[in-house]
Structure formats: structure tokens, C-alpha cells
Short mmCIF file of C-alpha atoms and ligand atoms in Angstrom, two decimals:
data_model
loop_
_atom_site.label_atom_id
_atom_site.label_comp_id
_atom_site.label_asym_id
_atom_site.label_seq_id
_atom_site.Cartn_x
_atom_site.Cartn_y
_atom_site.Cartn_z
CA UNK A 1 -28.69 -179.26 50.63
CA UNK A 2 -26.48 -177.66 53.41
CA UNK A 3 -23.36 -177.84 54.16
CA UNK A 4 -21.48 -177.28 56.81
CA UNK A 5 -22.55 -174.31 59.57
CA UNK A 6 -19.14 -173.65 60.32
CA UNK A 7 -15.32 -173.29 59.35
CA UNK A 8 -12.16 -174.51 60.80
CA UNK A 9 -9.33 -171.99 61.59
CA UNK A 10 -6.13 -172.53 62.90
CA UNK A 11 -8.12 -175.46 65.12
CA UNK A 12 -11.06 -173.49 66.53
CA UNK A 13 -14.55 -174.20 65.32
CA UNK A 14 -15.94 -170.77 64.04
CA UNK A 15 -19.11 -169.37 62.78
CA UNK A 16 -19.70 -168.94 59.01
CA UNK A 17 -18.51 -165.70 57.67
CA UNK A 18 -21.72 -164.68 56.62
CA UNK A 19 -23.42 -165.25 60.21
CA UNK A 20 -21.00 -162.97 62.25
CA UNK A 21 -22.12 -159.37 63.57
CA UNK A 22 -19.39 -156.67 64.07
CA UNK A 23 -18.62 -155.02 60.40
CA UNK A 24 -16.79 -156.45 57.75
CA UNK A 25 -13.33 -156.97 59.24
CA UNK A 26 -14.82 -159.78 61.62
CA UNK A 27 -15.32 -162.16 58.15
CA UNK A 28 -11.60 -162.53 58.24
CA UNK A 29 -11.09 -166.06 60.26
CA UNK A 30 -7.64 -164.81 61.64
CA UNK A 31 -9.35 -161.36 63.20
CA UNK A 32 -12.34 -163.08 64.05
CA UNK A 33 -10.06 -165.69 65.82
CA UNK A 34 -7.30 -163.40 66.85
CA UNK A 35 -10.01 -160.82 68.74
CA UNK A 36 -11.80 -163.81 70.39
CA UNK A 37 -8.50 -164.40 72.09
CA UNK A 38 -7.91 -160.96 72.82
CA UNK A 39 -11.32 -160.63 75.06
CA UNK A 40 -10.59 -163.44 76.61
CA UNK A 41 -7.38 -162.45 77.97
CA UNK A 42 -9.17 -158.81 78.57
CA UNK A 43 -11.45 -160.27 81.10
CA UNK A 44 -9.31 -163.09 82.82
CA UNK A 45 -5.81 -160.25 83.13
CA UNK A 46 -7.63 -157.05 82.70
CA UNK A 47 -10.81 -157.66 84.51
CA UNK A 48 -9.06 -160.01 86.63
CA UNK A 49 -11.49 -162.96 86.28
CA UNK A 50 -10.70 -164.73 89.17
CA UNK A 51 -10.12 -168.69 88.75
CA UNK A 52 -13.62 -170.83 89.07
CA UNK A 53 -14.79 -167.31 88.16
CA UNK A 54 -18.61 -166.50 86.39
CA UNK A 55 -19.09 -165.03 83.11
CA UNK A 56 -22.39 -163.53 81.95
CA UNK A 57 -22.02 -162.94 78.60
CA UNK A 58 -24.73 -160.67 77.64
CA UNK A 59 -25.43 -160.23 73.43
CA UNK A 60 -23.10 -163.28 72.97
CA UNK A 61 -23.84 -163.45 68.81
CA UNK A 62 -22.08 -166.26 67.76
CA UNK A 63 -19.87 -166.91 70.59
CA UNK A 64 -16.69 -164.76 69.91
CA UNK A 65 -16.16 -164.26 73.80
CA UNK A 66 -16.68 -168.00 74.57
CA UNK A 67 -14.37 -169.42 71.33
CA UNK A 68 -11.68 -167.75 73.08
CA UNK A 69 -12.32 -168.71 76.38
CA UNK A 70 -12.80 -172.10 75.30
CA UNK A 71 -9.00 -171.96 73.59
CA UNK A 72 -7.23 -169.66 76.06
CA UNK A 73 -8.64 -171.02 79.65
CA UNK A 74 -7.44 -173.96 81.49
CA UNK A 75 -10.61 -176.36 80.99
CA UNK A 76 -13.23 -176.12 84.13
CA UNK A 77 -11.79 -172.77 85.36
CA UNK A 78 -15.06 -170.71 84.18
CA UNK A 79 -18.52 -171.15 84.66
CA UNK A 80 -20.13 -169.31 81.34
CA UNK A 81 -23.83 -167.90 80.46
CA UNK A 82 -24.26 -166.20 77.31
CA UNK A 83 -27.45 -164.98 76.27
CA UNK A 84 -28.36 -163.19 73.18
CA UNK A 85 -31.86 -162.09 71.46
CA UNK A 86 -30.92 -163.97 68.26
CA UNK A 87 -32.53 -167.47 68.08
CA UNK A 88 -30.45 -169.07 65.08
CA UNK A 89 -27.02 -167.27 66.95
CA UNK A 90 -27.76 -168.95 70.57
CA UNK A 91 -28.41 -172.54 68.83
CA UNK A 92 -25.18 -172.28 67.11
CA UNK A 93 -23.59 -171.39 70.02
CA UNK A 94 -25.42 -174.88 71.63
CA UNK A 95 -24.60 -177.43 69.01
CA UNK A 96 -20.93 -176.22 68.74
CA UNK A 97 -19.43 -174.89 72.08
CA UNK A 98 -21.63 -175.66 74.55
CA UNK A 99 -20.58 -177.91 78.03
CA UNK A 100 -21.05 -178.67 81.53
CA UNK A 101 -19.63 -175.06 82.32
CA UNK A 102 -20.53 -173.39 79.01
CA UNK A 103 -24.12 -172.65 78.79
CA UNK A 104 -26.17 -170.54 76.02
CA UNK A 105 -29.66 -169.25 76.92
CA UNK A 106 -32.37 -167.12 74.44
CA UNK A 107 -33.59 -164.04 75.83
CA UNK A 108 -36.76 -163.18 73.39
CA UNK A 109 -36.15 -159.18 74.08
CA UNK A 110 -37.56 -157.36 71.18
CA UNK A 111 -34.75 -155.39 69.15
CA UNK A 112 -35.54 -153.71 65.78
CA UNK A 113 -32.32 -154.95 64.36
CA UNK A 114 -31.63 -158.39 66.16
CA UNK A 115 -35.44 -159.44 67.13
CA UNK A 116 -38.19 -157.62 65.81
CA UNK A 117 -40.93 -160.06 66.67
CA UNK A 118 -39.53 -160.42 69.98
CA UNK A 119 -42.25 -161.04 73.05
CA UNK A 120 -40.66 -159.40 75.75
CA UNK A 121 -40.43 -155.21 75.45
CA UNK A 122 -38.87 -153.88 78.13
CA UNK A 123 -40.65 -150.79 77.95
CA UNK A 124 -43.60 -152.52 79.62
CA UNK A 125 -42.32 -156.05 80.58
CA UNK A 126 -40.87 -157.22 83.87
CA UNK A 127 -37.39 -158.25 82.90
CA UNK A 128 -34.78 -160.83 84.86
CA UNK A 129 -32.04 -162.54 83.77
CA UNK A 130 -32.18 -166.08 84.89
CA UNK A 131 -29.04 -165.34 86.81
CA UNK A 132 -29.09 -165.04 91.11
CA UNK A 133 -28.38 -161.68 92.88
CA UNK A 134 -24.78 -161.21 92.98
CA UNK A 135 -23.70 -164.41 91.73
CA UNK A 136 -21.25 -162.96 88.38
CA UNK A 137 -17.46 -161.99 88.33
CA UNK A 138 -17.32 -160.40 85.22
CA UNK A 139 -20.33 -159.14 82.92
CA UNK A 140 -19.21 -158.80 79.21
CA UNK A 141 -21.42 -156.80 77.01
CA UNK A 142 -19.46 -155.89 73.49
CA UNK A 143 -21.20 -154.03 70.80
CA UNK A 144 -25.10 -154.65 72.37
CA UNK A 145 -26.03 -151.09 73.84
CA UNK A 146 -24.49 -149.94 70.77
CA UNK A 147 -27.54 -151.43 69.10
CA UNK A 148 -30.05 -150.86 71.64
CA UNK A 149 -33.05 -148.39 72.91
CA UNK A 150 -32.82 -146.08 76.14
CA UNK A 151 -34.94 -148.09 78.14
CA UNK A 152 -33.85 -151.56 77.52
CA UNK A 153 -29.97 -150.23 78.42
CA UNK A 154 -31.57 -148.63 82.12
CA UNK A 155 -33.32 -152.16 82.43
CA UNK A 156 -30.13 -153.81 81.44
CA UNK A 157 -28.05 -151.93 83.70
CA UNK A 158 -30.42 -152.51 86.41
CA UNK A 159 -30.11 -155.96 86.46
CA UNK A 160 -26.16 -155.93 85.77
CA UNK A 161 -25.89 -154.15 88.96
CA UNK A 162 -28.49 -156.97 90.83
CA UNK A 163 -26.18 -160.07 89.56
CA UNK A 164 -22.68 -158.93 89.69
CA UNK A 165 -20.92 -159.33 92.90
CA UNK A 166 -19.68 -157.05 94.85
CA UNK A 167 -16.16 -157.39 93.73
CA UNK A 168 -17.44 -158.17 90.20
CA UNK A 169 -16.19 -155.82 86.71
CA UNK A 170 -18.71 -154.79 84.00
CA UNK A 171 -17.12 -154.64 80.62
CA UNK A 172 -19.03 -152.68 77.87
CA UNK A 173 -18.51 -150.75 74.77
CA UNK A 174 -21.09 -147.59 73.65
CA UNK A 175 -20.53 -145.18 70.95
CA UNK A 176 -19.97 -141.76 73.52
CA UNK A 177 -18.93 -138.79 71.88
CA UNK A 178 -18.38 -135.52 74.07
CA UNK A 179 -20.61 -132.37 73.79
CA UNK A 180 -23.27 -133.62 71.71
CA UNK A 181 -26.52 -131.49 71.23
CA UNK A 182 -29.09 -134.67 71.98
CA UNK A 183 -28.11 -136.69 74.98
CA UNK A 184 -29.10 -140.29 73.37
CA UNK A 185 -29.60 -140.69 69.30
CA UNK A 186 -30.21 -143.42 67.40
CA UNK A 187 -28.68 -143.73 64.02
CA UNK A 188 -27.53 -140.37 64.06
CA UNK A 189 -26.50 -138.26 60.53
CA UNK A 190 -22.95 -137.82 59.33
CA UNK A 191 -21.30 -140.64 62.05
CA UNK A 192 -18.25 -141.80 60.81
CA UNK A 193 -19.79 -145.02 60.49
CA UNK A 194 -22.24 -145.00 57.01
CA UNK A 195 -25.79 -146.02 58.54
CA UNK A 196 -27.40 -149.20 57.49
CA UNK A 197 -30.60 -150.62 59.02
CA UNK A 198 -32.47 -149.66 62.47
CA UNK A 199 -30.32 -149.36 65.60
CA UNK A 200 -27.51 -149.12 63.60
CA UNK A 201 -25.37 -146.63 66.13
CA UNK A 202 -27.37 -145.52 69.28
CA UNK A 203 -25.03 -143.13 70.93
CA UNK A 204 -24.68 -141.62 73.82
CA UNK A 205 -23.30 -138.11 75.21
CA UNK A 206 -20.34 -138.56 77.44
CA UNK A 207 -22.64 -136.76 80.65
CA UNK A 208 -25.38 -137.94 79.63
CA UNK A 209 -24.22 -141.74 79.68
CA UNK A 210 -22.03 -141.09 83.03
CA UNK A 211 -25.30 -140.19 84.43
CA UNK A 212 -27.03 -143.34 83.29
CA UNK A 213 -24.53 -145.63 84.74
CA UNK A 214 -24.87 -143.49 88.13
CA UNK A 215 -28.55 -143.66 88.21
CA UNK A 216 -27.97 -147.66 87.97
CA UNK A 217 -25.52 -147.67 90.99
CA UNK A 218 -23.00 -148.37 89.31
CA UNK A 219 -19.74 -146.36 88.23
CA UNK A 220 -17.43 -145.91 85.00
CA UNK A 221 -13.87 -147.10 86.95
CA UNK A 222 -12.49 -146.67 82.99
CA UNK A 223 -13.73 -145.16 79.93
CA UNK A 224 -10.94 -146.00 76.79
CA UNK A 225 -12.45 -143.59 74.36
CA UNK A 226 -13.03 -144.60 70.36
CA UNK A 227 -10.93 -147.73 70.70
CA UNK A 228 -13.41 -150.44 69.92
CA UNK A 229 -14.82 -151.44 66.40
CA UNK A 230 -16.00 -149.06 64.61
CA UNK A 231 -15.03 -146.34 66.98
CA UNK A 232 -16.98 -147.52 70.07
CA UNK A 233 -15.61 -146.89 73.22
CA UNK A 234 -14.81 -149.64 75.97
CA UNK A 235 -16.17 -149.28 79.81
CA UNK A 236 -15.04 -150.54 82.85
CA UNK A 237 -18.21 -150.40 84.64
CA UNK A 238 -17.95 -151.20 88.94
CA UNK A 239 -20.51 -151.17 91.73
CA UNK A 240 -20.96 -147.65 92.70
C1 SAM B 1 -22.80 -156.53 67.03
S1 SAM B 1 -23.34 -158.03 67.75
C2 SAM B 1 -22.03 -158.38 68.89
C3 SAM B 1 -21.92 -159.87 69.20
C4 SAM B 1 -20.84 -160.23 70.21
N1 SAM B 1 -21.00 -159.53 71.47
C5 SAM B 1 -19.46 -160.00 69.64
O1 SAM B 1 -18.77 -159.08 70.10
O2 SAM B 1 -19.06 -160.73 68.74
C6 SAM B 1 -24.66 -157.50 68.80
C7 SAM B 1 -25.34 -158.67 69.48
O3 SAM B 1 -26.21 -158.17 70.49
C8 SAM B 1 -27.39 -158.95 70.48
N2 SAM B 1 -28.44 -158.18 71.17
C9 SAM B 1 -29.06 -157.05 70.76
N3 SAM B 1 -29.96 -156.65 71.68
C10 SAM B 1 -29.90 -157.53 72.71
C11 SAM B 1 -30.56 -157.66 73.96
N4 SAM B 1 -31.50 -156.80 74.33
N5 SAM B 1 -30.22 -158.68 74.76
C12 SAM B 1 -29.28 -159.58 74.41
N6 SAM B 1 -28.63 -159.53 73.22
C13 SAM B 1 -28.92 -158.52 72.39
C14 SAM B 1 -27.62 -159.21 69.00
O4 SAM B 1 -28.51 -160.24 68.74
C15 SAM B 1 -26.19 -159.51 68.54
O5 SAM B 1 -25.87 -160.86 68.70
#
């Protein structure tokens, strides 16, 4: 028999501990609550989310982004998309925050770690979010390239840079370190954070991922380095 798919803290409807992504300190409903709130004031002071603004939230898990939108913004003042790989984490997001300007989509990308029997590889497959040129304010990405190949973070990119407006703020976070002998690794030995399953850490020298972002046309307006979870570092990505 099940019971219920969520918990109750401090008022907001939140995903079961044992569903969220995002390392152990995100199973505590006050951090898990109290960081939801803090990304959504990130993108509506810091990004500058204008009001009536879009939001593509891309790798949305369980909805972190959009439980705090959904508590901190005046009701009707964002139009929301989030879109994640993970079937069971999308229809969560559905049944419980969902409506008529919060919207959850399935992308079936094939990830190792997320989606292994995906259908879409990007290595071969034409790829579009179901989103129209230019059309986004803000595109929020938080711990998702961390956990993603080469490839599907240049297709990614690609299409961040064909959907956000002109005036529009990328926020991201990548594990970068400086100097590093391989430009891109995946999972690799002696990280500060102990490896557990496939795309674990993918990270990225500091050139090397400047470079990336470049070759997208796009630029890094701010890189905060190490400050994310688990060390990641947070991007404020512009058109170039
Ligand atoms: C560590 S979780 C972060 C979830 C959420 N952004 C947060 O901060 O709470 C990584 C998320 O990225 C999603 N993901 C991985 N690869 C993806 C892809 N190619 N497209 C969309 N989502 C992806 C996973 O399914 C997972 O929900």
C-alpha cells in the first residue's frame, strides 16, 4: 500500500526525502525548503527576472526551483517550463505544482545516471526544446551539466542560446577547476566529492569550459567559483 508521495514543511508541499537529487544535505525539509527560496530570489533579484517574466527550467528534478517560486512570487507573475529526463520526477512535479503558468514537460534524453534507456542521444539526434526562438528571460540549469556528457552540454548550450532573449540571463552551475591536465573528465579520481555511480562529477577546465560557452555564442558575465553544492561553481551565462 502507499502512502503519501510527499511531506508537508512549514506549508509547502515537498518531495519525499528519498526522491530528491543534490547529496545528502537536501533530505533535510528546512534546507531543501530554505534553498528553494533562495533560487528563487537568485533569479527574480539577481538575474533580474523581470515581472510576467519566462522561466525555462532545464533538469527541474523534483521541482526545487518551482516550490520556491510558487511560495516567493506574487501568483501569475511567471510563466514556468521545467523539463527534466526523469519520468517519475516530471509527474511529481504535474500532480503537485503544476498550473495555468506552471508547466512540466519530459525530455526522453538518454543520461547514464538519470535515463539510461532514454530514446533521444544527442550524439546523433536532432534535438529542440519545445520552447520558440528567443522567447525565455531567465534559463536555470542547477546541478545538470554537472551530470552530463560533452556533447549533450554543446547541444544544450546551443539551444539555450536559440530561446533566450536577447536581454535574457543563463544561470548554471559546473564543477570547473583551474589548470587541469584533461580539459573535460567524467568522474574523475581523488575529487573532493567520493564517486558514486556514472556521471557522477563531469568537470570541466576553467579554459576549456570558457571556450565552450564562446563557441555557443554565448559569454560567462560571472563565474562564483566552488560555491554551489558540493563545490560546483555558479555561471552567469549572457548572449555573447
Ligand atoms: C542533481 S539533480 C538537480 C535537480 C534540480 N535542478 C535541483 O537543483 O534540485 C540533476 C537533474 O538533472 C536531470 N538531467 C540530467 N540530464 C538531463 C538532461 N539531458 N536534460 C534534462 N534534465 C537532465 C536529472 O534527471 C536530475 O533531475
Amino acid at each position: 500500500m502507499g502512502g503519501a508521495d510527499y511531506v508537508v514543511h512549514a506549508g509547502a508541499k515537498l518531495p519525499l526525502e528519498i526522491r530528491r537529487f543534490c547529496g545528502p544535505e537536501f533530505r533535510d525539509n528546512e534546507h531543501y525548503l530554505r534553498t528553494a527560496e533562495a533560487e528563487a530570489e537568485r533569479i527574480v533579484k539577481r538575474c533580474a527576472l523581470p515581472h510576467g517574466g519566462t522561466v525555462l527550467d532545464v533538469g527541474c528534478g523534483q521541482g526545487r526551483l518551482a516550490i520556491g517560486l510558487l511560495r516567493t512570487a506574487p501568483r501569475g507573475s511567471i510563466s514556468y517550463l521545467g523539463v527534466d529526463v526523469d519520468r517519475s520526477s516530471v509527474s511529481w512535479c504535474a500532480k503537485h505544482l503544476a498550473n495555468k503558468s506552471f508547466r512540466f514537460a519530459h525530455v526522453d534524453v538518454e543520461n547514464a545516471r538519470y535515463n539510461p534507456t532514454g530514446q533521444l542521444q544527442l550524439e546523433v539526434s536532432p534535438f529542440r526544446f519545445d520552447v520558440p526562438d528567443r522567447s525565455v528571460d531567465l534559463i536555470y540549469a542547477y546541478s545538470v551539466f554537472s551530470h552530463m556528457e560533452l556533447k549533450q552540454i554543446e547541444v544544450y548550450l546551443a539551444e539555450f542560446k536559440r530561446v533566450l532573449k536577447q536581454s535574457g540571463t543563463i544561470f548554471l552551475t559546473t564543477f570547473i577547476e583551474d589548470g587541469l591536465d584533461q580539459p573535460f573528465e567524467v568522474n574523475p579520481r581523488g575529487y573532493a566529492v567520493p564517486i558514486s555511480g556514472p556521471l557522477h562529477v563531469v568537470r570541466f577546465d576553467r579554459r576549456f569550459w570558457a571556450k565552450t560557452v564562446a563557441n555557443a555564442g554565448l559569454r560567462i558575465r560571472e563565474l562564483e567559483h566552488g560555491v554551489e553544492a558540493n563545490g560546483q561553481s555558479g555561471n552567469y551565462l549572457s548572449h555573447a
